[in-house]
XYZ file of C-alpha atoms in Angstrom:
206
model
C 0.000 0.000 0.000
C 1.090 3.576 -0.537
C -0.030 7.075 0.335
C 0.863 10.394 -1.231
C -0.022 14.044 -0.760
C -2.059 15.792 -3.422
C -3.302 19.366 -2.961
C -3.156 19.152 0.823
C -4.848 15.737 1.009
C -3.377 12.288 1.627
C -4.302 9.736 -1.038
C -4.121 6.019 -0.205
C -3.991 3.301 -2.856
C -3.083 -0.377 -2.490
C 0.401 -1.241 -3.718
C -1.034 -3.868 -6.074
C -3.069 -1.275 -7.990
C -0.167 -0.349 -10.251
C 0.557 -4.012 -11.008
C -3.006 -4.976 -11.930
C -3.423 -1.801 -13.973
C -0.124 -2.457 -15.730
C -1.118 -6.041 -16.559
C -4.405 -4.853 -18.098
C -2.628 -2.187 -20.154
C 0.041 -4.642 -21.332
C -2.646 -7.111 -22.432
C -4.403 -4.353 -24.371
C -1.198 -3.051 -25.965
C -0.081 -6.574 -26.868
C -3.435 -7.230 -28.483
C -3.324 -3.984 -30.447
C 0.174 -4.783 -31.719
C -1.042 -8.223 -32.775
C -3.979 -6.667 -34.634
C -1.671 -4.235 -36.424
C 0.694 -6.991 -37.481
C -2.121 -9.253 -38.676
C -4.636 -6.828 -40.198
C -2.827 -3.508 -40.411
C -4.446 -0.231 -39.424
C -7.788 -1.431 -40.805
C -8.004 -3.876 -37.888
C -7.959 -1.073 -35.312
C -11.617 -0.338 -36.043
C -12.439 -3.592 -34.252
C -10.182 -3.012 -31.232
C -12.893 -1.891 -28.779
C -12.518 -4.976 -26.527
C -8.803 -4.273 -26.097
C -9.449 -0.630 -25.238
C -12.089 -1.893 -22.826
C -9.564 -4.146 -21.074
C -7.194 -1.201 -20.532
C -9.990 1.065 -19.359
C -11.437 -1.487 -16.951
C -7.957 -2.092 -15.541
C -7.576 1.625 -14.851
C -11.136 2.031 -13.525
C -11.148 -0.989 -11.203
C -7.560 -0.876 -9.937
C -5.936 2.545 -10.376
C -8.868 4.940 -9.945
C -10.117 3.702 -6.518
C -8.564 5.433 -3.515
C -9.133 6.579 0.053
C -8.549 10.324 0.343
C -7.894 12.018 3.684
C -8.514 15.769 3.994
C -9.067 18.153 6.898
C -12.857 18.048 6.639
C -13.576 14.484 5.603
C -12.352 11.116 4.407
C -13.480 10.237 0.891
C -13.899 6.742 -0.523
C -13.372 6.869 -4.283
C -14.896 3.625 -5.532
C -15.493 2.629 -9.169
C -19.254 3.201 -9.102
C -19.559 5.997 -6.550
C -17.547 8.466 -4.507
C -18.540 8.813 -0.847
C -17.499 11.776 1.284
C -17.659 11.039 5.027
C -17.125 14.060 7.317
C -14.977 13.247 10.350
C -17.774 14.327 12.676
C -20.136 11.803 11.053
C -17.829 8.862 11.751
C -18.868 6.567 14.608
C -16.860 3.391 13.931
C -14.222 1.857 11.650
C -14.467 -1.810 10.670
C -12.046 -4.015 8.700
C -13.721 -7.430 8.610
C -13.885 -7.674 4.812
C -12.478 -4.267 3.824
C -12.149 -0.808 5.311
C -15.678 0.186 6.287
C -16.681 3.580 7.679
C -19.751 3.427 9.891
C -21.947 6.532 10.241
C -25.467 7.232 11.568
C -26.775 7.105 7.983
C -25.114 3.812 7.036
C -21.825 1.990 6.476
C -19.587 2.608 3.471
C -16.884 0.246 2.181
C -13.636 1.233 0.451
C -12.897 -0.674 -2.763
C -9.242 0.378 -2.461
C -8.684 -1.166 0.982
C -9.666 -4.866 1.062
C -8.919 -7.056 4.074
C -5.992 -9.459 3.700
C -6.080 -13.047 2.571
C -4.187 -15.859 4.252
C -0.798 -14.648 2.995
C -1.281 -11.115 4.245
C -2.361 -12.342 7.669
C 0.635 -14.648 8.086
C 3.003 -11.892 6.939
C 2.086 -9.803 9.979
C 4.841 -8.968 12.469
C 4.930 -7.536 15.980
C 5.442 -3.997 14.681
C 2.235 -4.318 12.662
C 0.096 -4.699 15.809
C 1.828 -2.240 18.151
C 1.312 1.501 18.601
C -2.012 1.452 16.792
C -4.817 3.909 17.664
C -6.704 2.708 20.732
C -9.862 1.939 18.748
C -7.943 -0.703 16.762
C -7.826 -3.094 19.704
C -10.549 -5.491 20.764
C -11.033 -7.399 24.039
C -7.752 -8.309 25.700
C -5.772 -6.146 23.276
C -6.663 -8.407 20.347
C -6.243 -7.166 16.773
C -8.334 -8.336 13.833
C -6.336 -9.528 10.773
C -7.823 -6.676 8.760
C -6.284 -4.201 11.217
C -2.685 -5.346 10.682
C -0.742 -2.293 9.519
C 0.995 -4.241 6.730
C -2.340 -4.868 4.959
C -4.393 -2.564 2.738
C -7.385 -2.434 5.064
C -5.173 -2.157 8.146
C -3.000 0.689 6.901
C -5.992 2.639 5.612
C -7.766 2.051 8.942
C -4.629 3.205 10.758
C -4.683 6.477 8.814
C -8.412 6.979 9.460
C -8.265 6.164 13.170
C -5.118 8.207 13.785
C -6.635 11.335 12.253
C -10.023 10.717 13.864
C -8.460 10.192 17.322
C -6.402 13.358 16.930
C -9.497 15.398 16.105
C -11.432 13.901 19.043
C -8.614 14.602 21.504
C -8.219 18.162 20.203
C -11.939 18.761 20.637
C -12.266 20.054 17.096
C -15.108 17.761 16.005
C -18.614 19.191 16.130
C -20.381 15.877 16.715
C -23.643 17.649 17.542
C -23.870 19.219 14.074
C -22.096 16.876 11.664
C -22.256 17.329 7.912
C -24.147 14.689 6.002
C -22.448 11.882 4.139
C -22.474 12.662 0.432
C -22.528 10.009 -2.257
C -22.119 10.907 -5.918
C -22.349 8.320 -8.683
C -19.465 8.257 -11.152
C -21.732 8.439 -14.173
C -19.017 9.404 -16.681
C -16.872 6.387 -15.815
C -19.887 4.094 -15.769
C -21.021 5.365 -19.181
C -17.578 4.832 -20.732
C -17.437 1.288 -19.349
C -20.919 0.491 -20.674
C -20.068 1.886 -24.119
C -16.825 -0.098 -24.369
C -18.432 -3.320 -23.154
C -21.337 -2.767 -25.531
C -19.004 -2.096 -28.452
C -17.060 -5.252 -27.682
C -20.255 -7.305 -27.511
C -21.462 -5.935 -30.865
C -18.107 -6.719 -32.430
C -18.174 -10.314 -31.160
C -21.707 -10.829 -32.466
C -20.759 -9.427 -35.857
C -17.574 -11.478 -36.210
């Protein structure tokens, strides 16, 4: 996993996002080269499925992120973007992925899935120490999804650390929190539908 600063905000993405996106792009580029060699430039008119592979790789793996700003944490998922104000946050869960719980519902981050067996076994002592207090369960136990070496765990660590800091500073107005805002990513959805549709039409016509 990795985080970077962009325009005053911290952006978290899983480390594997660049690999999966790269694989999708390489498949698409390899296919396009094959089409050019076999059919020449005339074959590019039927390359919609390959463009679709590259686009879906970007949309599903590179685009998703968890964005931390002063006012809110934003979950940028493929289908929708959810802005959760810090004052609206009441719990953080990592059973299956990073999940932000608010009075109006729970919202899951596509970019921060919980670990599989390998990620759990790769945990070390430093991955379960010095975590925010809300990370620990009964008897100081830590859920596998809270291990700091995992996508869900590191994202949860960033959320809880910032949230705890705001609580301790007394800067959260929990009595008048902003509402959670969800906006559908219609442009990305439309592009995906068009590319998938174009690929389906091409397959039927071939």
